[in-house]
mmCIF file of C-alpha atoms in Angstrom:
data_model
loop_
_atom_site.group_PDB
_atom_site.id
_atom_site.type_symbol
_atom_site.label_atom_id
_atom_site.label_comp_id
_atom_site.label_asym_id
_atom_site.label_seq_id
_atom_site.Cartn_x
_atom_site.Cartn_y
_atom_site.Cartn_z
ATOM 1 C CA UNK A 1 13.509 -14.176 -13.502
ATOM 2 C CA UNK A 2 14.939 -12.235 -16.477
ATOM 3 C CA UNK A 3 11.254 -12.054 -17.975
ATOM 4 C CA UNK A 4 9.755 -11.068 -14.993
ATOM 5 C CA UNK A 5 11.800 -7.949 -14.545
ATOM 6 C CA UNK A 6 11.838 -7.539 -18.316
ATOM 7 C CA UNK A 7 8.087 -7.129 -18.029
ATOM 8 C CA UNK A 8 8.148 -5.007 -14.368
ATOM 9 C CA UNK A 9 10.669 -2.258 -15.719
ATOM 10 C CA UNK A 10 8.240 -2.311 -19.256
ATOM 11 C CA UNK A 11 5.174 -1.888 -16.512
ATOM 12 C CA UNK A 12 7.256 0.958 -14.815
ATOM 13 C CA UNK A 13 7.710 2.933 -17.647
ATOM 14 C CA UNK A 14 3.979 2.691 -19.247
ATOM 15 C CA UNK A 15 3.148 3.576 -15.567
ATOM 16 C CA UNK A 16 5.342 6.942 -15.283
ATOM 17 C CA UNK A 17 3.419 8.008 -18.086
ATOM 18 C CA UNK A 18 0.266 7.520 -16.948
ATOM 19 C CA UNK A 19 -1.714 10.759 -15.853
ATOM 20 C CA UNK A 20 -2.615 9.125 -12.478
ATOM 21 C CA UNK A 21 0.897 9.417 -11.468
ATOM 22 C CA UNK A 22 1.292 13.083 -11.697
ATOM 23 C CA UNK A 23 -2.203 13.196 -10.284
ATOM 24 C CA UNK A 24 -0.846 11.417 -7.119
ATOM 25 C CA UNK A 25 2.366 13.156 -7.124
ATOM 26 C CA UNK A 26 0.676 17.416 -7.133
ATOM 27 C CA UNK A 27 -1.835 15.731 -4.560
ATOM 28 C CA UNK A 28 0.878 15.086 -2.053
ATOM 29 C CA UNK A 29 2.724 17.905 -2.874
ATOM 30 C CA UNK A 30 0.078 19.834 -1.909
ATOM 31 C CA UNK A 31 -0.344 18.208 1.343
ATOM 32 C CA UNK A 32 2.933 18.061 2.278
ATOM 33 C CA UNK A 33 3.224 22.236 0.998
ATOM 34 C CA UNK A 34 -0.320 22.871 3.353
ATOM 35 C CA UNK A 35 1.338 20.731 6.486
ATOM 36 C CA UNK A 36 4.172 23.012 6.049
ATOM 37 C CA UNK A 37 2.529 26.232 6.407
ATOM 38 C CA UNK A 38 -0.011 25.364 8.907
ATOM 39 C CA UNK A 39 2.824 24.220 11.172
ATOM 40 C CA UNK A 40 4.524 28.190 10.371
ATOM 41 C CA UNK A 41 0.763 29.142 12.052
ATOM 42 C CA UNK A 42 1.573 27.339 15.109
ATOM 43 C CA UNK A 43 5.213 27.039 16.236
ATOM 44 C CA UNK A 44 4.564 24.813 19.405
ATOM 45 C CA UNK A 45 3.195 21.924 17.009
ATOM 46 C CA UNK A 46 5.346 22.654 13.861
ATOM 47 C CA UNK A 47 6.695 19.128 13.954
ATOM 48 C CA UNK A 48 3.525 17.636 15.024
ATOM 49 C CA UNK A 49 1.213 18.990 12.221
ATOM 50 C CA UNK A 50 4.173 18.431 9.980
ATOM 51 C CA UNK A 51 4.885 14.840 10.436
ATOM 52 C CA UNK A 52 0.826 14.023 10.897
ATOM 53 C CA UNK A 53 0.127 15.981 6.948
ATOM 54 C CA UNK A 54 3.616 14.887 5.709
ATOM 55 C CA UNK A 55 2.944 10.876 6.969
ATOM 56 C CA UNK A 56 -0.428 11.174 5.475
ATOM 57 C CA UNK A 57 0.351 12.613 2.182
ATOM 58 C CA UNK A 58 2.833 9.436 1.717
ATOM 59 C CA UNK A 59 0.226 7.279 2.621
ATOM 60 C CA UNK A 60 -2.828 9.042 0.072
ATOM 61 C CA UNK A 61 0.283 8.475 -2.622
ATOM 62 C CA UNK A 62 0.917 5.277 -2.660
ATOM 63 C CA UNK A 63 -2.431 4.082 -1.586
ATOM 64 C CA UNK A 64 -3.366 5.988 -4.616
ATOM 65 C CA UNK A 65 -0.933 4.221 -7.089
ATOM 66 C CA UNK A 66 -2.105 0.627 -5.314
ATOM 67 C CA UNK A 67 -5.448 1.171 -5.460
ATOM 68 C CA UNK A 68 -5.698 2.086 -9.415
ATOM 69 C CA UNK A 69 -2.842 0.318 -10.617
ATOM 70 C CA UNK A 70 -4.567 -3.066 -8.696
ATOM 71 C CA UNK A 71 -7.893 -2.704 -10.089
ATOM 72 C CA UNK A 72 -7.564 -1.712 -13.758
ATOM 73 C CA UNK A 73 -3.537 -2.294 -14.952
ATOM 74 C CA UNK A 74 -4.424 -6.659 -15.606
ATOM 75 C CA UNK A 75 -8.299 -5.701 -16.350
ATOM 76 C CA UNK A 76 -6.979 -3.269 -18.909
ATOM 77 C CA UNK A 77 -4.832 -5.814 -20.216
ATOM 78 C CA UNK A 78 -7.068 -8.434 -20.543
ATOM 79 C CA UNK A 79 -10.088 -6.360 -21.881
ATOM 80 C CA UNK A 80 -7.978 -5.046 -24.738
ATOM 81 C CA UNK A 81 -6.315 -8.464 -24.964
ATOM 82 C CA UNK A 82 -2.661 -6.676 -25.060
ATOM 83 C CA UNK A 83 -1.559 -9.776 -22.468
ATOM 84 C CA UNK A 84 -2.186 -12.053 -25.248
ATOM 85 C CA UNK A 85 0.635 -10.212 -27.183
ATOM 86 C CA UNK A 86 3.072 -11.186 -24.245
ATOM 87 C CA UNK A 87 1.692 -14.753 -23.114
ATOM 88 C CA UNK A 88 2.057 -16.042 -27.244
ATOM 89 C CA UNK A 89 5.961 -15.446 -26.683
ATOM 90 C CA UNK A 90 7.601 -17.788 -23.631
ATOM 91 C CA UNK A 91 6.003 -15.963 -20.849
ATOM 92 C CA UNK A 92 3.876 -18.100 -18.221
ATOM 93 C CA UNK A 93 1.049 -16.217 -16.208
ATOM 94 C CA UNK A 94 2.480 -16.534 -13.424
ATOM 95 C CA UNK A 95 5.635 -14.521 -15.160
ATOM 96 C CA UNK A 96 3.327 -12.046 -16.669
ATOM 97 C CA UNK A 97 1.576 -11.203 -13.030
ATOM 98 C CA UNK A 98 4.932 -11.178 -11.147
ATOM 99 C CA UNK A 99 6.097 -8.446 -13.713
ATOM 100 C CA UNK A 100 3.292 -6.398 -13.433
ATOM 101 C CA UNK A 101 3.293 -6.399 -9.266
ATOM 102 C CA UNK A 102 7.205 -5.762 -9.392
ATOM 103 C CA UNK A 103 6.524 -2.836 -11.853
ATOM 104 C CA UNK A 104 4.179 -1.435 -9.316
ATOM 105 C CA UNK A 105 6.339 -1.730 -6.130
ATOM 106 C CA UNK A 106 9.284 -0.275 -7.921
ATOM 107 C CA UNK A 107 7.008 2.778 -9.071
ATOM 108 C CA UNK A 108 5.690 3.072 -5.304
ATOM 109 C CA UNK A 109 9.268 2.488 -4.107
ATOM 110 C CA UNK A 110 10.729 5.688 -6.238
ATOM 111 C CA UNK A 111 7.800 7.554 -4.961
ATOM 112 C CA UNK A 112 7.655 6.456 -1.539
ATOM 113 C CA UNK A 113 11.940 7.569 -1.845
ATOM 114 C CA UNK A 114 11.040 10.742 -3.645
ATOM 115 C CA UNK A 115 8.011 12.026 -0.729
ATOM 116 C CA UNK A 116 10.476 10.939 1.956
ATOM 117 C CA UNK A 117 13.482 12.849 0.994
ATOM 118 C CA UNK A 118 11.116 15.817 0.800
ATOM 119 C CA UNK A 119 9.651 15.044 4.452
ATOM 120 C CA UNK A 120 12.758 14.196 5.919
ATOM 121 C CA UNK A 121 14.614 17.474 4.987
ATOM 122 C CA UNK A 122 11.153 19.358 6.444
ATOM 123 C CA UNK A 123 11.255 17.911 9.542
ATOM 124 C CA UNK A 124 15.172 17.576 9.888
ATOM 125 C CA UNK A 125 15.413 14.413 11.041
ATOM 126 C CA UNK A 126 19.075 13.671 8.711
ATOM 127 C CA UNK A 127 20.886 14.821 12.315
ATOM 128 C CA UNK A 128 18.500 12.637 14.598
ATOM 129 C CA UNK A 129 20.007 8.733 13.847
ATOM 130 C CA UNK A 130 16.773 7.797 16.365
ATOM 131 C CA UNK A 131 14.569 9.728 14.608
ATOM 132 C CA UNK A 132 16.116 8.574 10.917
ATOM 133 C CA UNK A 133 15.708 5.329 11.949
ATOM 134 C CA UNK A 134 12.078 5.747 13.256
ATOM 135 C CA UNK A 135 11.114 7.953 10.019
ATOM 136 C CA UNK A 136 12.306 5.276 8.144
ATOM 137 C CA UNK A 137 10.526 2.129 9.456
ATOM 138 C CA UNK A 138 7.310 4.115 9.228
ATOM 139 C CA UNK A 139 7.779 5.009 5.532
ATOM 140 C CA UNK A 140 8.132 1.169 5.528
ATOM 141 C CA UNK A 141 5.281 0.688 7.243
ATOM 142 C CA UNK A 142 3.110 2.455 4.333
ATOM 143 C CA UNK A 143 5.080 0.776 1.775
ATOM 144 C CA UNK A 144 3.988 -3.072 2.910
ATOM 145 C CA UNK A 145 0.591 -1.816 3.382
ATOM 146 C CA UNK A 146 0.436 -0.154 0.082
ATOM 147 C CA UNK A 147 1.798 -3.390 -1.182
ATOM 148 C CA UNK A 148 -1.179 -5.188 0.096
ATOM 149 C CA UNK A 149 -3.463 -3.314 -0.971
ATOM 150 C CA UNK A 150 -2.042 -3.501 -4.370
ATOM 151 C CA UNK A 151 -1.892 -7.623 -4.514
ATOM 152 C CA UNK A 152 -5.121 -7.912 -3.076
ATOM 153 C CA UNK A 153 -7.233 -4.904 -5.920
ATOM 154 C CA UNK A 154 -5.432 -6.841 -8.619
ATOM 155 C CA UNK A 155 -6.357 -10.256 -7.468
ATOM 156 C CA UNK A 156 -10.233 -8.816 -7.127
ATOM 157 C CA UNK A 157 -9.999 -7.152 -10.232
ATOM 158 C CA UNK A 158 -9.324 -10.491 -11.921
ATOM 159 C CA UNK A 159 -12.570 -11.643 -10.215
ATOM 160 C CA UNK A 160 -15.169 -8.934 -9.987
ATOM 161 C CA UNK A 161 -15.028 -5.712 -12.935
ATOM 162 C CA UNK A 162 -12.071 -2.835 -11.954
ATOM 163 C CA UNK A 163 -14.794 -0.662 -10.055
ATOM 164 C CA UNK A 164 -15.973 -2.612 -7.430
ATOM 165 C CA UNK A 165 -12.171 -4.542 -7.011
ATOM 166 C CA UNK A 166 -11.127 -0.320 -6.373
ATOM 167 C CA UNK A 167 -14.002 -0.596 -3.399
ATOM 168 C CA UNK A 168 -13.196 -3.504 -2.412
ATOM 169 C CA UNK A 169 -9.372 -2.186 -2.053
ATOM 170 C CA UNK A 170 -10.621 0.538 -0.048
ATOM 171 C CA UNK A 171 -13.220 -1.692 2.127
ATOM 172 C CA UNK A 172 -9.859 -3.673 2.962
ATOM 173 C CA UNK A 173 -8.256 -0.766 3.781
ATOM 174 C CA UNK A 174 -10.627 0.888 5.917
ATOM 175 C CA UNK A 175 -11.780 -2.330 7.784
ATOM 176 C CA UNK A 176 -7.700 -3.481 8.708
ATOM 177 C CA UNK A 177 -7.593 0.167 10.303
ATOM 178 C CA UNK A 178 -10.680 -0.377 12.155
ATOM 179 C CA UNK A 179 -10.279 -3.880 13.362
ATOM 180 C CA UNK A 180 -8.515 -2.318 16.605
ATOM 181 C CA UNK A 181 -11.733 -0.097 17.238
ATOM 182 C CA UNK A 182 -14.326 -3.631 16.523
ATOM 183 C CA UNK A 183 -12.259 -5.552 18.880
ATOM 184 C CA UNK A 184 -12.893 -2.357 21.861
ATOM 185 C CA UNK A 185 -16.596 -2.316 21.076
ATOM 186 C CA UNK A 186 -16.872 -6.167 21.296
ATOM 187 C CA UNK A 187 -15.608 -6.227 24.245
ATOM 188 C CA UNK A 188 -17.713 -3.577 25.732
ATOM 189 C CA UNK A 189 -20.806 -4.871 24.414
ATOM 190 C CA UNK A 190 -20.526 -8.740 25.570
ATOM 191 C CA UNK A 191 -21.931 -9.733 22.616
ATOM 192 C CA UNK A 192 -21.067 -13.171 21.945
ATOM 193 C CA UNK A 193 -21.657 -13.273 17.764
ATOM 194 C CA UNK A 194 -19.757 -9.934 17.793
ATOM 195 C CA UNK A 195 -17.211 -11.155 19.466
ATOM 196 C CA UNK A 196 -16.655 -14.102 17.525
ATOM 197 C CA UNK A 197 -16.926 -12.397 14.522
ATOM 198 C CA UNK A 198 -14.219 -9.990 15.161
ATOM 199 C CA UNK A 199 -12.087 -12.160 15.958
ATOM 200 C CA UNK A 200 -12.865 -14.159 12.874
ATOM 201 C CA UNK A 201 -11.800 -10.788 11.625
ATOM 202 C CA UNK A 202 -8.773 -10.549 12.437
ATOM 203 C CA UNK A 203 -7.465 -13.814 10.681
ATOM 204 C CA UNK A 204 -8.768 -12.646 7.560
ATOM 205 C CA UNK A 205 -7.894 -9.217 7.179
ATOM 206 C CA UNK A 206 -4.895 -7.759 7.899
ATOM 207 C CA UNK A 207 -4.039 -5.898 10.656
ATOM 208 C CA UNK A 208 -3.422 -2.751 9.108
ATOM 209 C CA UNK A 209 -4.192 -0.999 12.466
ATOM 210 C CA UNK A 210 -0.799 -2.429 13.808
ATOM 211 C CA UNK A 211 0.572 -0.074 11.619
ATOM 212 C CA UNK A 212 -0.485 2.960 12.696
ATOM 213 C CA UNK A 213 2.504 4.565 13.740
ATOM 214 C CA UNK A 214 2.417 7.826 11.028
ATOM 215 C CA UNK A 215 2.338 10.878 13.415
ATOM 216 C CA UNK A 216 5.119 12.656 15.932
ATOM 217 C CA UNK A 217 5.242 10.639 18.679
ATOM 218 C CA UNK A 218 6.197 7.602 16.961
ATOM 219 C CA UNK A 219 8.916 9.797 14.919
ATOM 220 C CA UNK A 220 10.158 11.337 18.438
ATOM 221 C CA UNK A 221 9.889 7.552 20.584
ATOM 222 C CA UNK A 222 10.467 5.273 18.112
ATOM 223 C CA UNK A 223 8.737 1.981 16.900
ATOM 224 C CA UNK A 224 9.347 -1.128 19.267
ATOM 225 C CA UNK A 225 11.556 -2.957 17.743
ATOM 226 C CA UNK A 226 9.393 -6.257 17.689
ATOM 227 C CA UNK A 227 6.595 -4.231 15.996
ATOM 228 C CA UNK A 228 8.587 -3.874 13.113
ATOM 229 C CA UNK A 229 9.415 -7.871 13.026
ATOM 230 C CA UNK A 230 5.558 -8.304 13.356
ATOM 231 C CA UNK A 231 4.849 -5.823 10.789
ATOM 232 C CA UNK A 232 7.361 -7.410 8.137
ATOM 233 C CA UNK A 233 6.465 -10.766 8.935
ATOM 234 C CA UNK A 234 2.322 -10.238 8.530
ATOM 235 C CA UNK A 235 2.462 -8.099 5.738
ATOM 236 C CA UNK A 236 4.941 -10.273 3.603
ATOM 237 C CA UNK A 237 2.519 -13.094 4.517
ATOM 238 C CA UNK A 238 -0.426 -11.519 3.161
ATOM 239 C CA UNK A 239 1.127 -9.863 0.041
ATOM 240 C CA UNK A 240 2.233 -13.358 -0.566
ATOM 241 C CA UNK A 241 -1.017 -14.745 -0.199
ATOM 242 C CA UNK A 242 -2.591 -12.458 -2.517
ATOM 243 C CA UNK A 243 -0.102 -12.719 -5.127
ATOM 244 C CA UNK A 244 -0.858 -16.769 -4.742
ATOM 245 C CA UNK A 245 -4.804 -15.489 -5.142
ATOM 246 C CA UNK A 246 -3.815 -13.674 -8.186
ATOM 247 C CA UNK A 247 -1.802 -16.285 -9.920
ATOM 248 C CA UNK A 248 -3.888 -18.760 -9.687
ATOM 249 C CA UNK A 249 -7.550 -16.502 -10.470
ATOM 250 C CA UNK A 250 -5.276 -15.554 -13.711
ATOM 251 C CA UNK A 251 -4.355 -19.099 -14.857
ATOM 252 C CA UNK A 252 -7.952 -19.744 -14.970
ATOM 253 C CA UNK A 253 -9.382 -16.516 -16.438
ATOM 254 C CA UNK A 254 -10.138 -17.365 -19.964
ATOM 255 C CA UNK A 255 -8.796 -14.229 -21.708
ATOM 256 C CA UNK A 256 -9.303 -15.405 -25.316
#
């Protein structure tokens, strides 16, 4: 294990200095600064326009890091053939893709830590233990989904070129949010191939829209307890899946 976070804090570092992440980091800055003064505008729904802009901005951030980082960090790699540099010393594949997923989740880890010490201290929730304990399980709730969405671009961009694995990451994204709203219309319309395929859906994309608990009523009620099981146990199931995907799509990518 040594090599693997040998190679994730080397992937963190080439990472900080990318321009993306500063990109990411003014971009939610900006959205947490605009949630801010539009809740000044409106002092009945302060909180509410704060946590909904503040929750989002997270979300754009690390989605942001996944997305790229997935689709072009191992393309980059193995278009340049820099990997090869790494694999000729005692370093499997398998070591070499751990290291560069573990060098992604710390980066969206520090800025997942970063955004939600900012947040936190705008919407004063450090004296509310129910609402620092809700605040935090949804911050983990856009970490594991940001870590999906991360495992799954990289595996696609080791199967398809970085531009259409970046769609793909944001076809995943968009279709686990809207599984919820599929599964309503199918049963409205009756349709029996609808049906079925929505279903089919739902065991092969991940529920993302389980997760939507990123606004003020969830921060004020708090997220049911078994939700959060749920939501740890699917979305460590799927990250681990993809990772598998990954591992073995890179064992049998000829890179030479």
């Amino acid at each position: 294990m040594s090599k693997v976070w040998t190679l994730a804090k080397t992937t963190l570092r080439e990472m900080l200095r990318e321009k993306i992440f500063f990109v990411v980091i003014v971009i939610a800055a900006i959205m947490i600064s605009m949630s801010f003064l539009l809740g000044a505008l409106s002092f009945a729904e302060q909180k509410k326009i704060l946590a909904d802009f503040g929750f989002l901005a997270v979300q754009i951030a690390l989605l942001g890091i996944s997305l790229f980082s997935g689709a072009y960090l191992i393309a980059k790699e193995v278009e340049k053939q820099t990997c090869l540099l790494i694999l000729s010393r005692p370093v499997t594949r398998d070591q070499f893709i751990l290291g560069k997923v573990f060098g992604v989740l710390a980066l969206n880890t520090l800025l997942m830590v970063l955004l939600g010490i900012i947040l936190s201290f705008l919407l004063g929730v450090w004296n509310e233990p129910k609402q620092w304990l809700a605040f935090t399980e949804i911050c983990l709730s856009l970490w594991f989904e940001s870590s999906v969405i991360l495992a799954f671009a990289m595996w696609a961009s080791l199967v398809v070129r970085p531009v259409l694995a970046l769609s793909a990451g944001i076809v995943l994204f968009l279709l686990g949010h809207w599984l919820g709203d599929l599964a309503f219309f199918a049963s409205k319309s009756q349709e029996p191939m609808f049906v079925t395929i929505v279903k089919g859906l739902h065991w092969i994309v991940p529920n993302l829209y389980r997760l939507n608990w990123k606004s003020a009523y969830f921060l004020q009620e708090g997220v049911p307890g078994k939700d959060v099981v749920w939501m740890v146990a699917h979305m460590t199931g799927w990250f681990i899946i993809y990772v598998l995907l990954t591992n073995f799509s890179f064992r049998r990518k000829d890179i030479v």
